[in-house]
Amino acid sequence: MAPSYEEVSRESGSLEDEEKTSFLPHQSRAREPSTYTQRQPWLWTLIGLNLVVLLCSLATLFLAFSVRSEPAAQATERNALLKQTSAYSPILDEFDIPLKMVHSKVSFLDNSSIYTSLPSDEVDAAWETLAPLQRVYLTTEQVIKLGKDPALTVRANNNPDLHIGVLNGMHEIHCLNVIRQNLHRDYYWPDGIRSPVHWIHLYHCVDLVLQALMCSGNVDVVTYNWMETQPDPFFDFSINRMCRDFDHILEWQKTGLSNETDDAWRVGGETEIPAPPLLKAMNAQDSQSRVFTHDDPALTGSIGV
């Protein structure tokens, strides 16, 4: 029993000593800096890098979500892809215009198309069918979206709330037809050019078609072949094109637009834009008095009113 008692006594003494000393003031002693404290700058650098990676990951996730959700949003909007590559046109909200891949079979030596055939009534009818200049009726809001002043645009007399227009694509084809006709002036104007506006109209059409081609910025690639009898590489104009379905556009124009052409006439009091001096000079000419050439003073502007 004694050893056990003695052990307890020693422990009790130790506790007593500790209790006594615990009330004594402690002497402060300097601590050596720990390894953890020394490495703190590197830790903050690591945390900063992790935050940067996290922010980049969140940004990438957000962009990926946006890109994935964009096609879904476009799917609900009519002609969404075409609107991204077009200026505003109310026609893009009227009907769906499909895109289709077309293999263009164009040969330098093949003029079998009716559109490139020699002039005839059949050829003229084909070109007229290809580009009917039918009326498009626009609201004032649509005219403003087109960047036009509704106070100056012509309104339909039978419906003054609507403004009249035509599809520019059809006008461009009309201009190409004018250029074609001028390749055969003896057929279309056997008595010579009797209109002082003829050449202005022709050069306007050349400029308009050029602007349309430059605006499209076609980057399709034409390759070459070696052809018998030809010393130089020969063009192969057969290419693949991604096209708007023109037949679909033409069908909509024929069925969805009015054939009315006599729907706008002067009633007096219309706001007019000023006529250029050259137009005044040409209007003053007698179209039956002489033949007008491409270098006519009425064209060059050196003739007086």
Coordinates of N, CA and C in Angstrom, one line a residue, residues 31-195:
R31 N 10.4 33.8 -29.5 CA 10.2 32.5 -30.3 C 10.8 32.7 -31.6
E32 N 11.4 31.7 -32.1 CA 12.0 31.7 -33.4 C 10.9 31.6 -34.4
P33 N 11.0 32.4 -35.5 CA 9.9 32.3 -36.5 C 9.8 30.9 -37.1
S34 N 8.5 30.5 -37.2 CA 8.3 29.1 -37.7 C 8.4 29.0 -39.2
T35 N 8.5 27.8 -39.7 CA 8.6 27.6 -41.1 C 7.3 28.1 -41.8
Y36 N 6.2 27.9 -41.1 CA 4.9 28.3 -41.7 C 4.8 29.8 -42.0
T37 N 5.4 30.5 -41.0 CA 5.4 32.0 -41.1 C 6.3 32.4 -42.2
Q38 N 7.4 31.8 -42.4 CA 8.4 32.1 -43.4 C 7.8 31.9 -44.8
R39 N 6.9 30.9 -45.0 CA 6.4 30.6 -46.3 C 5.1 31.3 -46.6
Q40 N 4.6 32.1 -45.8 CA 3.4 32.8 -46.1 C 3.3 33.6 -47.4
P41 N 4.3 34.3 -47.8 CA 4.3 35.0 -49.1 C 4.0 34.1 -50.3
W42 N 4.7 32.9 -50.3 CA 4.5 31.9 -51.4 C 3.0 31.4 -51.3
L43 N 2.5 31.3 -50.2 CA 1.1 30.8 -50.0 C 0.1 31.7 -50.6
W44 N 0.3 33.0 -50.4 CA -0.6 34.0 -50.9 C -0.5 34.1 -52.5
T45 N 0.8 33.9 -53.0 CA 1.0 33.9 -54.4 C 0.2 32.7 -55.0
L46 N 0.3 31.5 -54.4 CA -0.4 30.4 -54.8 C -1.9 30.6 -54.8
I47 N -2.4 31.2 -53.7 CA -3.9 31.5 -53.6 C -4.3 32.4 -54.7
G48 N -3.5 33.4 -55.0 CA -3.8 34.4 -56.1 C -3.9 33.7 -57.5
L49 N -2.9 32.8 -57.7 CA -2.9 32.1 -59.0 C -4.2 31.2 -59.1
N50 N -4.6 30.6 -58.0 CA -5.8 29.8 -58.0 C -7.0 30.6 -58.3
L51 N -7.0 31.8 -57.7 CA -8.2 32.7 -58.0 C -8.3 33.1 -59.5
V52 N -7.1 33.4 -60.0 CA -7.1 33.8 -61.5 C -7.6 32.6 -62.3
V53 N -7.1 31.4 -62.0 CA -7.5 30.2 -62.8 C -9.0 30.0 -62.6
L54 N -9.5 30.2 -61.4 CA -11.0 30.1 -61.1 C -11.8 31.1 -61.9
L55 N -11.3 32.3 -62.0 CA -12.1 33.4 -62.7 C -12.0 33.1 -64.2
C56 N -10.9 32.6 -64.7 CA -10.8 32.3 -66.1 C -11.7 31.1 -66.5
S57 N -11.8 30.2 -65.6 CA -12.7 29.0 -65.8 C -14.1 29.4 -65.8
L58 N -14.5 30.3 -64.9 CA -15.9 30.8 -64.9 C -16.2 31.6 -66.1
A59 N -15.3 32.4 -66.6 CA -15.5 33.2 -67.8 C -15.6 32.3 -69.0
T60 N -14.8 31.3 -69.1 CA -14.9 30.3 -70.2 C -16.2 29.6 -70.2
L61 N -16.6 29.2 -68.9 CA -17.9 28.5 -68.8 C -19.1 29.4 -69.2
F62 N -19.0 30.7 -68.9 CA -20.0 31.6 -69.3 C -20.1 31.8 -70.8
L63 N -18.9 31.9 -71.4 CA -18.9 32.1 -72.9 C -19.4 30.8 -73.6
A64 N -19.0 29.7 -73.1 CA -19.5 28.4 -73.7 C -21.0 28.3 -73.6
F65 N -21.5 28.7 -72.4 CA -23.0 28.6 -72.3 C -23.7 29.6 -73.2
S66 N -23.1 30.8 -73.4 CA -23.7 31.8 -74.3 C -23.7 31.3 -75.7
V67 N -22.5 30.7 -76.1 CA -22.4 30.2 -77.5 C -23.4 29.1 -77.7
R68 N -23.6 28.2 -76.7 CA -24.5 27.1 -76.9 C -25.9 27.5 -76.9
S69 N -26.2 28.6 -76.1 CA -27.6 29.0 -76.1 C -28.0 29.9 -77.2
E70 N -27.0 30.5 -77.9 CA -27.2 31.4 -79.0 C -28.0 30.7 -80.2
P71 N -27.5 29.5 -80.6 CA -28.3 28.8 -81.7 C -29.7 28.5 -81.3
A72 N -29.9 28.2 -80.1 CA -31.3 28.0 -79.6 C -32.2 29.3 -79.8
A73 N -31.5 30.4 -79.4 CA -32.3 31.7 -79.6 C -32.5 32.0 -81.0
Q74 N -31.5 31.7 -81.9 CA -31.6 32.0 -83.3 C -32.7 31.1 -83.9
A75 N -32.8 29.9 -83.4 CA -33.8 29.0 -84.0 C -35.2 29.5 -83.9
T76 N -35.5 30.4 -83.0 CA -36.8 31.0 -82.8 C -37.0 32.2 -83.6
E77 N -35.9 32.8 -84.2 CA -36.0 34.0 -85.0 C -35.9 33.6 -86.5
R78 N -36.8 34.2 -87.3 CA -36.9 33.9 -88.7 C -35.7 34.5 -89.4
N79 N -35.0 33.7 -90.2 CA -33.9 34.1 -91.0 C -32.7 34.7 -90.2
A80 N -32.5 34.1 -89.0 CA -31.5 34.7 -88.1 C -30.1 34.8 -88.7
L81 N -29.7 33.8 -89.4 CA -28.4 33.8 -90.0 C -28.3 34.8 -91.1
L82 N -29.3 35.0 -91.9 CA -29.3 36.0 -93.0 C -29.2 37.4 -92.4
K83 N -29.9 37.6 -91.3 CA -29.9 38.9 -90.6 C -28.6 39.3 -90.2
Q84 N -27.7 38.3 -89.8 CA -26.4 38.7 -89.3 C -25.5 39.2 -90.5
T85 N -25.8 38.9 -91.7 CA -25.0 39.3 -92.8 C -25.8 40.3 -93.8
S86 N -26.9 40.9 -93.3 CA -27.7 41.8 -94.1 C -28.0 43.0 -93.3
A87 N -28.2 44.1 -94.0 CA -28.8 45.3 -93.4 C -30.3 45.0 -93.2
Y88 N -30.9 45.9 -92.4 CA -32.3 45.7 -92.1 C -33.1 45.6 -93.4
S89 N -34.0 44.6 -93.4 CA -35.0 44.5 -94.5 C -36.2 43.9 -93.9
P90 N -37.4 44.5 -94.1 CA -38.6 43.9 -93.5 C -39.0 42.6 -94.2
I91 N -38.4 42.3 -95.4 CA -38.7 41.1 -96.1 C -38.2 39.9 -95.3
L92 N -37.1 40.0 -94.5 CA -36.6 38.9 -93.7 C -37.5 38.5 -92.6
D93 N -38.5 39.3 -92.3 CA -39.5 38.9 -91.3 C -40.8 38.4 -91.9
E94 N -40.8 38.4 -93.3 CA -42.0 38.0 -94.0 C -42.1 36.5 -94.2
F95 N -41.0 35.8 -94.6 CA -41.1 34.4 -94.9 C -39.7 33.8 -94.8
D96 N -39.6 32.5 -94.7 CA -38.3 31.8 -94.5 C -37.6 31.7 -95.8
I97 N -36.3 32.1 -95.8 CA -35.5 32.0 -97.0 C -34.4 30.9 -96.8
P98 N -34.6 29.7 -97.4 CA -33.6 28.7 -97.1 C -32.3 28.9 -97.8
L99 N -31.2 28.4 -97.2 CA -29.9 28.3 -97.9 C -29.7 27.0 -98.5
K100 N -29.1 26.9 -99.7 CA -28.9 25.6 -100.3 C -27.6 25.6 -101.0
M101 N -26.9 24.5 -101.1 CA -25.7 24.3 -101.8 C -26.0 24.1 -103.3
V102 N -25.4 24.9 -104.1 CA -25.6 24.7 -105.6 C -24.3 24.5 -106.3
H103 N -24.3 23.5 -107.1 CA -23.1 23.3 -108.0 C -23.3 24.1 -109.3
S104 N -22.5 25.2 -109.4 CA -22.6 26.1 -110.5 C -21.9 25.5 -111.7
K105 N -22.6 25.1 -112.7 CA -22.0 24.6 -113.9 C -21.9 25.7 -115.0
V106 N -20.8 26.4 -115.0 CA -20.6 27.5 -115.9 C -19.4 27.2 -116.8
S107 N -19.6 27.2 -118.1 CA -18.6 27.0 -119.0 C -18.3 28.2 -119.8
F108 N -17.0 28.5 -120.1 CA -16.6 29.6 -120.8 C -17.1 29.5 -122.3
L109 N -17.3 28.3 -122.8 CA -17.7 28.1 -124.2 C -19.1 27.7 -124.3
D110 N -19.9 27.6 -123.3 CA -21.3 27.2 -123.4 C -22.2 28.3 -123.2
N111 N -22.9 28.7 -124.2 CA -23.9 29.7 -124.2 C -25.3 29.2 -124.4
S112 N -25.6 28.0 -123.9 CA -26.8 27.3 -124.2 C -28.0 27.8 -123.3
S113 N -27.6 28.6 -122.2 CA -28.7 29.1 -121.3 C -29.5 30.1 -122.1
I114 N -30.8 30.1 -121.7 CA -31.7 31.0 -122.4 C -31.3 32.5 -122.1
Y115 N -30.7 32.7 -120.9 CA -30.4 34.0 -120.5 C -29.1 34.6 -121.3
T116 N -28.4 33.7 -121.9 CA -27.2 34.1 -122.7 C -27.4 33.9 -124.2
S117 N -28.7 33.5 -124.6 CA -29.0 33.3 -126.0 C -29.1 34.6 -126.7
L118 N -29.1 34.5 -128.1 CA -29.3 35.7 -128.9 C -30.7 36.3 -128.7
P119 N -30.9 37.6 -128.9 CA -32.2 38.2 -128.5 C -33.3 37.6 -129.3
S120 N -34.5 37.5 -128.6 CA -35.7 37.0 -129.1 C -36.8 37.3 -128.1
D121 N -38.0 37.1 -128.5 CA -39.2 37.3 -127.6 C -39.1 36.3 -126.5
E122 N -38.7 35.1 -126.8 CA -38.6 34.1 -125.7 C -37.5 34.5 -124.7
V123 N -36.4 35.0 -125.2 CA -35.3 35.4 -124.2 C -35.8 36.6 -123.4
D124 N -36.5 37.6 -124.0 CA -36.9 38.7 -123.3 C -38.0 38.3 -122.2
A125 N -38.8 37.4 -122.5 CA -39.8 36.9 -121.6 C -39.2 36.2 -120.4
A126 N -38.1 35.4 -120.7 CA -37.4 34.8 -119.6 C -36.8 35.8 -118.6
W127 N -36.2 36.8 -119.2 CA -35.6 37.8 -118.3 C -36.6 38.6 -117.5
E128 N -37.8 38.9 -118.1 CA -38.8 39.6 -117.4 C -39.4 38.7 -116.3
T129 N -39.5 37.4 -116.5 CA -39.9 36.5 -115.5 C -39.0 36.4 -114.3
L130 N -37.7 36.5 -114.7 CA -36.6 36.4 -113.6 C -36.6 37.6 -112.7
A131 N -37.1 38.7 -113.1 CA -37.0 39.9 -112.3 C -38.2 40.8 -112.4
P132 N -39.3 40.3 -111.9 CA -40.5 41.1 -111.9 C -40.4 42.2 -110.8
L133 N -40.6 43.5 -111.2 CA -40.4 44.6 -110.3 C -41.8 44.9 -109.7
Q134 N -42.2 44.0 -108.8 CA -43.5 44.1 -108.1 C -43.4 45.0 -106.9
R135 N -44.5 45.6 -106.5 CA -44.5 46.5 -105.4 C -44.3 45.8 -104.0
V136 N -43.5 46.5 -103.2 CA -43.4 46.1 -101.8 C -44.0 47.3 -101.0
Y137 N -44.9 47.0 -100.1 CA -45.6 48.1 -99.3 C -45.0 48.1 -97.9
L138 N -44.6 49.3 -97.4 CA -43.9 49.4 -96.2 C -44.7 50.4 -95.3
T139 N -44.6 50.1 -94.0 CA -45.1 51.0 -93.0 C -44.1 52.1 -92.7
T140 N -44.6 53.1 -92.1 CA -43.7 54.3 -91.8 C -42.6 53.8 -90.9
E141 N -42.9 53.0 -89.9 CA -41.8 52.5 -89.0 C -40.8 51.7 -89.8
Q142 N -41.2 50.9 -90.8 CA -40.2 50.2 -91.6 C -39.4 51.1 -92.4
V143 N -40.0 52.2 -92.9 CA -39.2 53.1 -93.7 C -38.1 53.8 -92.9
I144 N -38.5 54.1 -91.6 CA -37.5 54.7 -90.7 C -36.4 53.8 -90.4
K145 N -36.7 52.5 -90.3 CA -35.6 51.5 -90.0 C -34.7 51.3 -91.2
L146 N -35.2 51.6 -92.4 CA -34.4 51.5 -93.6 C -33.5 52.8 -93.7
G147 N -33.6 53.7 -92.8 CA -32.8 54.9 -92.8 C -33.3 56.0 -93.8
K148 N -34.6 55.9 -94.1 CA -35.2 56.8 -95.1 C -36.1 57.8 -94.3
D149 N -36.4 58.9 -95.0 CA -37.3 59.9 -94.4 C -38.7 59.7 -94.9
P150 N -39.6 59.3 -94.1 CA -41.0 59.0 -94.6 C -41.7 60.2 -95.1
A151 N -41.2 61.4 -94.9 CA -41.8 62.6 -95.5 C -41.5 62.7 -97.0
L152 N -40.4 62.0 -97.4 CA -40.0 62.1 -98.8 C -40.3 60.8 -99.6
T153 N -40.6 59.7 -99.0 CA -40.8 58.5 -99.7 C -42.3 58.6 -100.3
V154 N -42.5 57.9 -101.5 CA -43.8 57.9 -102.2 C -44.7 56.9 -101.5
R155 N -45.9 57.4 -101.3 CA -46.9 56.6 -100.6 C -47.9 56.1 -101.7
A156 N -48.6 55.0 -101.4 CA -49.6 54.4 -102.3 C -50.9 55.3 -102.2
N157 N -51.4 55.7 -103.3 CA -52.6 56.6 -103.3 C -53.8 55.9 -102.7
N158 N -53.9 54.6 -103.0 CA -55.1 53.9 -102.5 C -54.9 53.5 -101.0
N159 N -53.7 53.7 -100.4 CA -53.5 53.4 -99.0 C -52.4 54.3 -98.5
P160 N -52.7 55.6 -98.2 CA -51.7 56.6 -97.8 C -50.8 56.2 -96.6
D161 N -51.2 55.2 -95.8 CA -50.4 54.8 -94.7 C -49.2 53.9 -95.1
L162 N -49.2 53.5 -96.4 CA -48.2 52.6 -96.8 C -47.3 53.3 -97.9
H163 N -46.0 53.0 -97.8 CA -45.0 53.5 -98.7 C -44.6 52.4 -99.7
I164 N -44.3 52.8 -101.0 CA -44.0 51.8 -102.0 C -42.5 51.6 -102.2
G165 N -42.2 50.4 -102.6 CA -40.8 50.0 -102.9 C -40.7 48.8 -103.7
V166 N -39.5 48.4 -104.1 CA -39.2 47.1 -104.8 C -38.0 46.4 -104.2
L167 N -37.9 45.2 -104.5 CA -36.8 44.4 -104.0 C -35.5 44.8 -104.7
N168 N -34.5 45.2 -104.0 CA -33.2 45.6 -104.7 C -32.6 44.5 -105.6
G169 N -32.7 43.3 -105.1 CA -32.2 42.1 -105.9 C -32.8 42.1 -107.3
M170 N -34.1 42.3 -107.4 CA -34.8 42.3 -108.7 C -34.3 43.5 -109.5
H171 N -34.1 44.6 -108.9 CA -33.6 45.8 -109.6 C -32.2 45.5 -110.2
E172 N -31.3 44.8 -109.4 CA -30.0 44.4 -109.9 C -30.1 43.5 -111.1
I173 N -31.0 42.6 -111.1 CA -31.2 41.7 -112.3 C -31.7 42.5 -113.4
H174 N -32.6 43.4 -113.2 CA -33.1 44.3 -114.2 C -31.9 45.0 -114.9
C175 N -31.0 45.5 -114.0 CA -29.8 46.3 -114.6 C -28.9 45.4 -115.4
L176 N -28.7 44.1 -114.9 CA -27.9 43.2 -115.7 C -28.6 42.9 -117.1
N177 N -29.9 42.9 -117.1 CA -30.6 42.7 -118.4 C -30.4 44.0 -119.3
V178 N -30.4 45.2 -118.7 CA -30.1 46.4 -119.5 C -28.8 46.3 -120.1
I179 N -27.8 45.8 -119.4 CA -26.4 45.7 -119.9 C -26.4 44.6 -121.1
R180 N -27.2 43.5 -120.9 CA -27.3 42.5 -121.9 C -27.9 43.1 -123.2
Q181 N -28.9 43.9 -123.0 CA -29.6 44.4 -124.2 C -28.7 45.4 -124.9
N182 N -27.8 46.0 -124.2 CA -26.9 47.0 -124.9 C -25.8 46.2 -125.7
L183 N -25.6 44.9 -125.5 CA -24.8 44.1 -126.3 C -25.4 43.9 -127.7
H184 N -26.7 44.2 -127.8 CA -27.4 44.0 -129.1 C -28.3 45.2 -129.4
R185 N -27.6 46.3 -129.5 CA -28.3 47.6 -129.7 C -29.0 47.6 -131.0
D186 N -28.5 47.0 -132.0 CA -29.1 47.0 -133.3 C -30.5 46.3 -133.3
Y187 N -30.6 45.3 -132.4 CA -31.9 44.6 -132.2 C -32.9 45.4 -131.4
Y188 N -32.4 45.9 -130.3 CA -33.4 46.6 -129.4 C -33.6 48.0 -129.8
W189 N -32.7 48.7 -130.5 CA -32.8 50.1 -130.8 C -32.4 50.2 -132.3
P190 N -33.2 49.7 -133.2 CA -32.8 49.7 -134.6 C -32.7 51.1 -135.2
D191 N -33.4 52.1 -134.6 CA -33.3 53.5 -135.1 C -32.3 54.3 -134.3
G192 N -31.5 53.6 -133.5 CA -30.5 54.4 -132.7 C -31.1 54.7 -131.4
I193 N -30.3 55.2 -130.5 CA -30.7 55.6 -129.2 C -31.4 56.9 -129.2
R194 N -32.7 56.9 -128.9 CA -33.4 58.2 -129.0 C -33.7 58.8 -127.7
S195 N -33.3 58.1 -126.6 CA -33.5 58.7 -125.3 C -32.2 59.3 -124.7

